Amino acid sequence: MSVDKINVIWLQGQGCTGCTVSLTGATHPSLADLLTGYIPQAENIILAFHQTIMLPHGEKAIDVLRSAAKGELDPFVLVLEGAVPNEELAKERGGFWCLVGEDEGKDMTINDWILKLSPLTAAVVAVGTCASYGGIPHGVPNPTGAKGLLDFLGRDWRSKLNLPVICVPGCPAQGEWIAETLTHLVLTARGILPVPELDEHHRPVFIFKKTAHENCPRAGTFAQGEFSEKFGESYCMGLLGCKGPISHCDVPMRGFVEGLGGCPTIGSICIGCTEPEFPDPPFSPFFRKAPPGVFAVEAFKDIKGKIYAILHRLKPRVI
Ligand code: SF4
Ligand code: SF4
């Protein structure tokens, strides 16, 4: 596969465009860095289709998808933002949920485009929790039968580069997570980086290895048993419903835009937006405390850490 130029086809299903807004706020690297070749060896990335920020519209825009379906844009990375609805349910009600133009005289749903383009793509990236696992549209009672790409294409699905669906969840996904993952895949396609290691939910480990709790600047107060009892206090937010110990996310440490923001860092709680069950229990009701077992596990880790610290101090130090 020639990887001189790499096209990105960014489709949008049942979403709020929040992940697109998030990507446009990324700074290290930024969307402009990616598209202007600022990063050595990750140049020649072309955003061929993105219905929110592309210049062409109408037939000219849909022509890009038609070209991709004919193999004229190879190699390309297929990105999905938003969940995939069950169009059979919509048909029963005489309509559709997500229509994206026409092809060969046929109305094309988002499902049709995914099924048409996915066999041709170098990699598939599900951006945001909706695209990854269903997210908000998939929440109970899920009236549209929404699901994420991991379910829609299947865990065993593989791209032309033999990659499974890669999930960058978050509601929205943090902008640099998206930019870094796309950059990583371009470098993988060019043989510069190995395939990114993924966790059991297909998230890149280099981003999602640690929990929000492990990355939280308030974790020291948790260890000291100091808890905020109302919003505005500077201690651990566990009593106010924070789900940081069961949510994999580096936003409390990295921030959301230019290092600023970050849920518990700035006085909000973590609602677990990167997890497959979000927005259903155990993450909702959002302001209900996480199950006691979660905090018992974290408290046990803290006690273990303190015992290790004492034992290490007893060990003679060799200089
Ligand atoms: S429970 Fe939440 S606020 Fe408390 S330390 Fe963990 S992530 Fe931070
Ligand atoms: S800290 Fe929690 S709510 Fe905030 S972005 Fe991370 S997982 Fe989502």
PDB file of N, CA and C in Angstrom, residues 237-315:
ATOM      1  N   MET A 237     -13.727  14.768  45.258  1.00  0.00           N
ATOM      2  CA  MET A 237     -15.166  14.946  44.985  1.00  0.00           C
ATOM      3  C   MET A 237     -15.940  13.627  45.084  1.00  0.00           C
ATOM      4  N   GLY A 238     -15.311  12.605  45.685  1.00  0.00           N
ATOM      5  CA  GLY A 238     -15.938  11.281  45.740  1.00  0.00           C
ATOM      6  C   GLY A 238     -17.326  11.298  46.366  1.00  0.00           C
ATOM      7  N   LEU A 239     -17.520  12.085  47.430  1.00  0.00           N
ATOM      8  CA  LEU A 239     -18.831  12.118  48.094  1.00  0.00           C
ATOM      9  C   LEU A 239     -19.880  12.814  47.240  1.00  0.00           C
ATOM     10  N   LEU A 240     -19.422  13.576  46.236  1.00  0.00           N
ATOM     11  CA  LEU A 240     -20.359  14.318  45.382  1.00  0.00           C
ATOM     12  C   LEU A 240     -20.682  13.551  44.101  1.00  0.00           C
ATOM     13  N   GLY A 241     -20.143  12.329  43.984  1.00  0.00           N
ATOM     14  CA  GLY A 241     -20.519  11.484  42.847  1.00  0.00           C
ATOM     15  C   GLY A 241     -19.409  11.222  41.849  1.00  0.00           C
ATOM     16  N   CYS A 242     -18.168  11.635  42.142  1.00  0.00           N
ATOM     17  CA  CYS A 242     -17.084  11.450  41.162  1.00  0.00           C
ATOM     18  C   CYS A 242     -16.867   9.962  40.857  1.00  0.00           C
ATOM     19  N   LYS A 243     -16.760   9.634  39.545  1.00  0.00           N
ATOM     20  CA  LYS A 243     -16.544   8.243  39.117  1.00  0.00           C
ATOM     21  C   LYS A 243     -15.110   8.051  38.607  1.00  0.00           C
ATOM     22  N   GLY A 244     -14.205   8.959  39.014  1.00  0.00           N
ATOM     23  CA  GLY A 244     -12.815   8.894  38.541  1.00  0.00           C
ATOM     24  C   GLY A 244     -12.131   7.554  38.746  1.00  0.00           C
ATOM     25  N   PRO A 245     -12.382   6.835  39.858  1.00  0.00           N
ATOM     26  CA  PRO A 245     -11.665   5.572  40.057  1.00  0.00           C
ATOM     27  C   PRO A 245     -12.053   4.477  39.056  1.00  0.00           C
ATOM     28  N   ILE A 246     -13.196   4.624  38.362  1.00  0.00           N
ATOM     29  CA  ILE A 246     -13.587   3.574  37.401  1.00  0.00           C
ATOM     30  C   ILE A 246     -13.640   4.116  35.964  1.00  0.00           C
ATOM     31  N   SER A 247     -12.933   5.237  35.727  1.00  0.00           N
ATOM     32  CA  SER A 247     -12.958   5.850  34.394  1.00  0.00           C
ATOM     33  C   SER A 247     -11.531   6.049  33.904  1.00  0.00           C
ATOM     34  N   HIS A 248     -11.239   5.543  32.703  1.00  0.00           N
ATOM     35  CA  HIS A 248      -9.877   5.645  32.180  1.00  0.00           C
ATOM     36  C   HIS A 248      -9.735   6.929  31.368  1.00  0.00           C
ATOM     37  N   CYS A 249      -8.880   7.821  31.851  1.00  0.00           N
ATOM     38  CA  CYS A 249      -8.854   9.162  31.260  1.00  0.00           C
ATOM     39  C   CYS A 249      -7.694   9.960  31.851  1.00  0.00           C
ATOM     40  N   ASP A 250      -6.986  10.730  30.988  1.00  0.00           N
ATOM     41  CA  ASP A 250      -5.893  11.560  31.517  1.00  0.00           C
ATOM     42  C   ASP A 250      -6.239  13.051  31.543  1.00  0.00           C
ATOM     43  N   VAL A 251      -7.520  13.374  31.296  1.00  0.00           N
ATOM     44  CA  VAL A 251      -7.916  14.786  31.257  1.00  0.00           C
ATOM     45  C   VAL A 251      -7.637  15.535  32.572  1.00  0.00           C
ATOM     46  N   PRO A 252      -7.797  14.906  33.757  1.00  0.00           N
ATOM     47  CA  PRO A 252      -7.490  15.673  34.972  1.00  0.00           C
ATOM     48  C   PRO A 252      -6.025  16.111  35.022  1.00  0.00           C
ATOM     49  N   MET A 253      -5.141  15.381  34.349  1.00  0.00           N
ATOM     50  CA  MET A 253      -3.727  15.756  34.334  1.00  0.00           C
ATOM     51  C   MET A 253      -3.408  16.602  33.094  1.00  0.00           C
ATOM     52  N   ARG A 254      -3.968  16.227  31.932  1.00  0.00           N
ATOM     53  CA  ARG A 254      -3.628  16.869  30.665  1.00  0.00           C
ATOM     54  C   ARG A 254      -4.414  18.161  30.427  1.00  0.00           C
ATOM     55  N   GLY A 255      -5.619  18.245  31.007  1.00  0.00           N
ATOM     56  CA  GLY A 255      -6.495  19.379  30.720  1.00  0.00           C
ATOM     57  C   GLY A 255      -7.285  19.123  29.444  1.00  0.00           C
ATOM     58  N   PHE A 256      -8.181  20.052  29.127  1.00  0.00           N
ATOM     59  CA  PHE A 256      -9.010  19.830  27.934  1.00  0.00           C
ATOM     60  C   PHE A 256      -8.553  20.663  26.746  1.00  0.00           C
ATOM     61  N   VAL A 257      -8.242  21.934  26.971  1.00  0.00           N
ATOM     62  CA  VAL A 257      -7.734  22.778  25.882  1.00  0.00           C
ATOM     63  C   VAL A 257      -6.528  23.535  26.414  1.00  0.00           C
ATOM     64  N   GLU A 258      -5.381  23.376  25.752  1.00  0.00           N
ATOM     65  CA  GLU A 258      -4.150  24.078  26.150  1.00  0.00           C
ATOM     66  C   GLU A 258      -3.811  23.834  27.615  1.00  0.00           C
ATOM     67  N   GLY A 259      -4.084  22.633  28.106  1.00  0.00           N
ATOM     68  CA  GLY A 259      -3.746  22.305  29.493  1.00  0.00           C
ATOM     69  C   GLY A 259      -4.750  22.818  30.510  1.00  0.00           C
ATOM     70  N   LEU A 260      -5.786  23.518  30.054  1.00  0.00           N
ATOM     71  CA  LEU A 260      -6.787  24.049  30.990  1.00  0.00           C
ATOM     72  C   LEU A 260      -8.006  23.132  31.043  1.00  0.00           C
ATOM     73  N   GLY A 261      -8.762  23.207  32.125  1.00  0.00           N
ATOM     74  CA  GLY A 261      -9.958  22.380  32.278  1.00  0.00           C
ATOM     75  C   GLY A 261      -9.585  21.014  32.821  1.00  0.00           C
ATOM     76  N   GLY A 262     -10.557  20.117  32.889  1.00  0.00           N
ATOM     77  CA  GLY A 262     -10.226  18.765  33.339  1.00  0.00           C
ATOM     78  C   GLY A 262     -11.106  18.241  34.443  1.00  0.00           C
ATOM     79  N   CYS A 263     -12.412  18.415  34.344  1.00  0.00           N
ATOM     80  CA  CYS A 263     -13.411  17.797  35.227  1.00  0.00           C
ATOM     81  C   CYS A 263     -13.040  17.933  36.702  1.00  0.00           C
ATOM     82  N   PRO A 264     -12.551  16.878  37.419  1.00  0.00           N
ATOM     83  CA  PRO A 264     -12.312  17.077  38.854  1.00  0.00           C
ATOM     84  C   PRO A 264     -11.279  18.160  39.141  1.00  0.00           C
ATOM     85  N   THR A 265     -10.359  18.374  38.205  1.00  0.00           N
ATOM     86  CA  THR A 265      -9.318  19.389  38.418  1.00  0.00           C
ATOM     87  C   THR A 265      -9.939  20.757  38.665  1.00  0.00           C
ATOM     88  N   ILE A 266     -11.040  21.035  37.970  1.00  0.00           N
ATOM     89  CA  ILE A 266     -11.616  22.377  38.061  1.00  0.00           C
ATOM     90  C   ILE A 266     -12.925  22.388  38.859  1.00  0.00           C
ATOM     91  N   GLY A 267     -13.157  21.317  39.643  1.00  0.00           N
ATOM     92  CA  GLY A 267     -14.280  21.365  40.579  1.00  0.00           C
ATOM     93  C   GLY A 267     -15.544  20.683  40.125  1.00  0.00           C
ATOM     94  N   SER A 268     -15.494  19.991  38.976  1.00  0.00           N
ATOM     95  CA  SER A 268     -16.648  19.186  38.577  1.00  0.00           C
ATOM     96  C   SER A 268     -16.347  17.741  38.970  1.00  0.00           C
ATOM     97  N   ILE A 269     -17.312  16.852  38.795  1.00  0.00           N
ATOM     98  CA  ILE A 269     -17.029  15.445  39.049  1.00  0.00           C
ATOM     99  C   ILE A 269     -16.728  14.760  37.727  1.00  0.00           C
ATOM    100  N   CYS A 270     -16.058  13.606  37.787  1.00  0.00           N
ATOM    101  CA  CYS A 270     -15.907  12.760  36.605  1.00  0.00           C
ATOM    102  C   CYS A 270     -17.189  11.939  36.477  1.00  0.00           C
ATOM    103  N   ILE A 271     -17.784  11.925  35.273  1.00  0.00           N
ATOM    104  CA  ILE A 271     -19.014  11.146  35.059  1.00  0.00           C
ATOM    105  C   ILE A 271     -18.743   9.893  34.221  1.00  0.00           C
ATOM    106  N   GLY A 272     -17.463   9.585  34.008  1.00  0.00           N
ATOM    107  CA  GLY A 272     -17.121   8.320  33.343  1.00  0.00           C
ATOM    108  C   GLY A 272     -17.387   8.311  31.856  1.00  0.00           C
ATOM    109  N   CYS A 273     -17.170   9.462  31.197  1.00  0.00           N
ATOM    110  CA  CYS A 273     -17.612   9.562  29.801  1.00  0.00           C
ATOM    111  C   CYS A 273     -16.783   8.738  28.825  1.00  0.00           C
ATOM    112  N   THR A 274     -15.676   8.142  29.257  1.00  0.00           N
ATOM    113  CA  THR A 274     -14.861   7.335  28.333  1.00  0.00           C
ATOM    114  C   THR A 274     -15.171   5.844  28.428  1.00  0.00           C
ATOM    115  N   GLU A 275     -16.143   5.479  29.231  1.00  0.00           N
ATOM    116  CA  GLU A 275     -16.380   4.055  29.490  1.00  0.00           C
ATOM    117  C   GLU A 275     -17.546   3.509  28.660  1.00  0.00           C
ATOM    118  N   PRO A 276     -17.495   2.221  28.295  1.00  0.00           N
ATOM    119  CA  PRO A 276     -18.533   1.649  27.418  1.00  0.00           C
ATOM    120  C   PRO A 276     -19.944   1.742  27.990  1.00  0.00           C
ATOM    121  N   GLU A 277     -20.100   1.691  29.319  1.00  0.00           N
ATOM    122  CA  GLU A 277     -21.453   1.711  29.906  1.00  0.00           C
ATOM    123  C   GLU A 277     -22.046   3.118  29.937  1.00  0.00           C
ATOM    124  N   PHE A 278     -21.213   4.155  29.796  1.00  0.00           N
ATOM    125  CA  PHE A 278     -21.689   5.539  29.861  1.00  0.00           C
ATOM    126  C   PHE A 278     -22.797   5.759  28.835  1.00  0.00           C
ATOM    127  N   PRO A 279     -23.928   6.401  29.132  1.00  0.00           N
ATOM    128  CA  PRO A 279     -24.258   7.157  30.343  1.00  0.00           C
ATOM    129  C   PRO A 279     -25.116   6.369  31.326  1.00  0.00           C
ATOM    130  N   ASP A 280     -25.135   5.039  31.202  1.00  0.00           N
ATOM    131  CA  ASP A 280     -25.974   4.223  32.083  1.00  0.00           C
ATOM    132  C   ASP A 280     -25.207   3.884  33.366  1.00  0.00           C
ATOM    133  N   PRO A 281     -25.865   3.202  34.338  1.00  0.00           N
ATOM    134  CA  PRO A 281     -25.164   2.822  35.567  1.00  0.00           C
ATOM    135  C   PRO A 281     -23.945   1.945  35.259  1.00  0.00           C
ATOM    136  N   PRO A 282     -22.869   2.005  36.016  1.00  0.00           N
ATOM    137  CA  PRO A 282     -22.766   2.683  37.324  1.00  0.00           C
ATOM    138  C   PRO A 282     -22.431   4.172  37.237  1.00  0.00           C
ATOM    139  N   PHE A 283     -22.461   4.752  36.009  1.00  0.00           N
ATOM    140  CA  PHE A 283     -22.053   6.158  35.894  1.00  0.00           C
ATOM    141  C   PHE A 283     -23.209   7.125  36.137  1.00  0.00           C
ATOM    142  N   SER A 284     -24.430   6.658  36.015  1.00  0.00           N
ATOM    143  CA  SER A 284     -25.574   7.511  36.324  1.00  0.00           C
ATOM    144  C   SER A 284     -26.411   6.826  37.407  1.00  0.00           C
ATOM    145  N   PRO A 285     -27.182   7.595  38.166  1.00  0.00           N
ATOM    146  CA  PRO A 285     -27.261   9.050  38.147  1.00  0.00           C
ATOM    147  C   PRO A 285     -25.881   9.667  38.422  1.00  0.00           C
ATOM    148  N   PHE A 286     -25.564  10.726  37.666  1.00  0.00           N
ATOM    149  CA  PHE A 286     -24.211  11.268  37.702  1.00  0.00           C
ATOM    150  C   PHE A 286     -23.791  11.724  39.096  1.00  0.00           C
ATOM    151  N   PHE A 287     -24.732  12.251  39.879  1.00  0.00           N
ATOM    152  CA  PHE A 287     -24.333  12.802  41.177  1.00  0.00           C
ATOM    153  C   PHE A 287     -24.499  11.802  42.320  1.00  0.00           C
ATOM    154  N   ARG A 288     -24.832  10.542  41.953  1.00  0.00           N
ATOM    155  CA  ARG A 288     -24.888   9.519  43.004  1.00  0.00           C
ATOM    156  C   ARG A 288     -23.470   8.989  43.220  1.00  0.00           C
ATOM    157  N   LYS A 289     -23.131   8.702  44.476  1.00  0.00           N
ATOM    158  CA  LYS A 289     -21.783   8.211  44.771  1.00  0.00           C
ATOM    159  C   LYS A 289     -21.517   6.902  44.037  1.00  0.00           C
ATOM    160  N   ALA A 290     -20.268   6.687  43.608  1.00  0.00           N
ATOM    161  CA  ALA A 290     -19.879   5.418  42.976  1.00  0.00           C
ATOM    162  C   ALA A 290     -20.081   4.299  43.992  1.00  0.00           C
ATOM    163  N   PRO A 291     -20.266   3.052  43.518  1.00  0.00           N
ATOM    164  CA  PRO A 291     -20.463   1.943  44.456  1.00  0.00           C
ATOM    165  C   PRO A 291     -19.334   1.906  45.493  1.00  0.00           C
ATOM    166  N   PRO A 292     -19.665   1.557  46.769  1.00  0.00           N
ATOM    167  CA  PRO A 292     -18.658   1.622  47.834  1.00  0.00           C
ATOM    168  C   PRO A 292     -17.418   0.790  47.530  1.00  0.00           C
ATOM    169  N   GLY A 293     -17.603  -0.342  46.816  1.00  0.00           N
ATOM    170  CA  GLY A 293     -16.460  -1.212  46.509  1.00  0.00           C
ATOM    171  C   GLY A 293     -15.359  -0.465  45.779  1.00  0.00           C
ATOM    172  N   VAL A 294     -15.747   0.483  44.911  1.00  0.00           N
ATOM    173  CA  VAL A 294     -14.777   1.244  44.123  1.00  0.00           C
ATOM    174  C   VAL A 294     -13.833   1.997  45.050  1.00  0.00           C
ATOM    175  N   PHE A 295     -14.419   2.662  46.041  1.00  0.00           N
ATOM    176  CA  PHE A 295     -13.585   3.455  46.942  1.00  0.00           C
ATOM    177  C   PHE A 295     -12.832   2.564  47.922  1.00  0.00           C
ATOM    178  N   ALA A 296     -13.410   1.391  48.244  1.00  0.00           N
ATOM    179  CA  ALA A 296     -12.696   0.458  49.125  1.00  0.00           C
ATOM    180  C   ALA A 296     -11.407   0.005  48.440  1.00  0.00           C
ATOM    181  N   VAL A 297     -11.497  -0.279  47.114  1.00  0.00           N
ATOM    182  CA  VAL A 297     -10.304  -0.719  46.374  1.00  0.00           C
ATOM    183  C   VAL A 297      -9.247   0.377  46.395  1.00  0.00           C
ATOM    184  N   GLU A 298      -9.671   1.630  46.114  1.00  0.00           N
ATOM    185  CA  GLU A 298      -8.705   2.737  46.093  1.00  0.00           C
ATOM    186  C   GLU A 298      -8.115   2.963  47.483  1.00  0.00           C
ATOM    187  N   ALA A 299      -8.967   2.853  48.525  1.00  0.00           N
ATOM    188  CA  ALA A 299      -8.474   3.053  49.894  1.00  0.00           C
ATOM    189  C   ALA A 299      -7.451   1.970  50.235  1.00  0.00           C
ATOM    190  N   PHE A 300      -7.721   0.733  49.777  1.00  0.00           N
ATOM    191  CA  PHE A 300      -6.780  -0.360  50.041  1.00  0.00           C
ATOM    192  C   PHE A 300      -5.434  -0.082  49.367  1.00  0.00           C
ATOM    193  N   LYS A 301      -5.493   0.436  48.116  1.00  0.00           N
ATOM    194  CA  LYS A 301      -4.238   0.756  47.408  1.00  0.00           C
ATOM    195  C   LYS A 301      -3.455   1.813  48.177  1.00  0.00           C
ATOM    196  N   ASP A 302      -4.174   2.805  48.726  1.00  0.00           N
ATOM    197  CA  ASP A 302      -3.491   3.862  49.476  1.00  0.00           C
ATOM    198  C   ASP A 302      -2.828   3.302  50.735  1.00  0.00           C
ATOM    199  N   ILE A 303      -3.549   2.391  51.440  1.00  0.00           N
ATOM    200  CA  ILE A 303      -2.975   1.801  52.659  1.00  0.00           C
ATOM    201  C   ILE A 303      -1.729   0.993  52.283  1.00  0.00           C
ATOM    202  N   LYS A 304      -1.859   0.219  51.166  1.00  0.00           N
ATOM    203  CA  LYS A 304      -0.720  -0.589  50.708  1.00  0.00           C
ATOM    204  C   LYS A 304       0.474   0.327  50.412  1.00  0.00           C
ATOM    205  N   GLY A 305       0.199   1.454  49.750  1.00  0.00           N
ATOM    206  CA  GLY A 305       1.265   2.399  49.402  1.00  0.00           C
ATOM    207  C   GLY A 305       1.951   2.939  50.650  1.00  0.00           C
ATOM    208  N   LYS A 306       1.150   3.237  51.688  1.00  0.00           N
ATOM    209  CA  LYS A 306       1.739   3.800  52.914  1.00  0.00           C
ATOM    210  C   LYS A 306       2.610   2.753  53.610  1.00  0.00           C
ATOM    211  N   ILE A 307       2.141   1.480  53.625  1.00  0.00           N
ATOM    212  CA  ILE A 307       2.938   0.415  54.264  1.00  0.00           C
ATOM    213  C   ILE A 307       4.252   0.231  53.498  1.00  0.00           C
ATOM    214  N   TYR A 308       4.186   0.221  52.154  1.00  0.00           N
ATOM    215  CA  TYR A 308       5.410   0.085  51.351  1.00  0.00           C
ATOM    216  C   TYR A 308       6.371   1.226  51.652  1.00  0.00           C
ATOM    217  N   ALA A 309       5.814   2.448  51.777  1.00  0.00           N
ATOM    218  CA  ALA A 309       6.669   3.618  52.024  1.00  0.00           C
ATOM    219  C   ALA A 309       7.420   3.443  53.341  1.00  0.00           C
ATOM    220  N   ILE A 310       6.716   2.924  54.376  1.00  0.00           N
ATOM    221  CA  ILE A 310       7.374   2.721  55.684  1.00  0.00           C
ATOM    222  C   ILE A 310       8.451   1.644  55.557  1.00  0.00           C
ATOM    223  N   LEU A 311       8.093   0.522  54.880  1.00  0.00           N
ATOM    224  CA  LEU A 311       9.056  -0.578  54.755  1.00  0.00           C
ATOM    225  C   LEU A 311      10.300  -0.126  53.990  1.00  0.00           C
ATOM    226  N   HIS A 312      10.083   0.701  52.933  1.00  0.00           N
ATOM    227  CA  HIS A 312      11.232   1.171  52.157  1.00  0.00           C
ATOM    228  C   HIS A 312      12.135   2.068  52.990  1.00  0.00           C
ATOM    229  N   ARG A 313      11.539   2.823  53.924  1.00  0.00           N
ATOM    230  CA  ARG A 313      12.360   3.700  54.780  1.00  0.00           C
ATOM    231  C   ARG A 313      13.205   2.873  55.742  1.00  0.00           C
ATOM    232  N   LEU A 314      12.718   1.657  56.090  1.00  0.00           N
ATOM    233  CA  LEU A 314      13.481   0.809  57.014  1.00  0.00           C
ATOM    234  C   LEU A 314      14.670   0.146  56.309  1.00  0.00           C
ATOM    235  N   LYS A 315      14.579   0.054  54.967  1.00  0.00           N
ATOM    236  CA  LYS A 315      15.641  -0.615  54.214  1.00  0.00           C
ATOM    237  C   LYS A 315      16.898   0.258  54.212  1.00  0.00           C
TER     238      LYS A 315
END
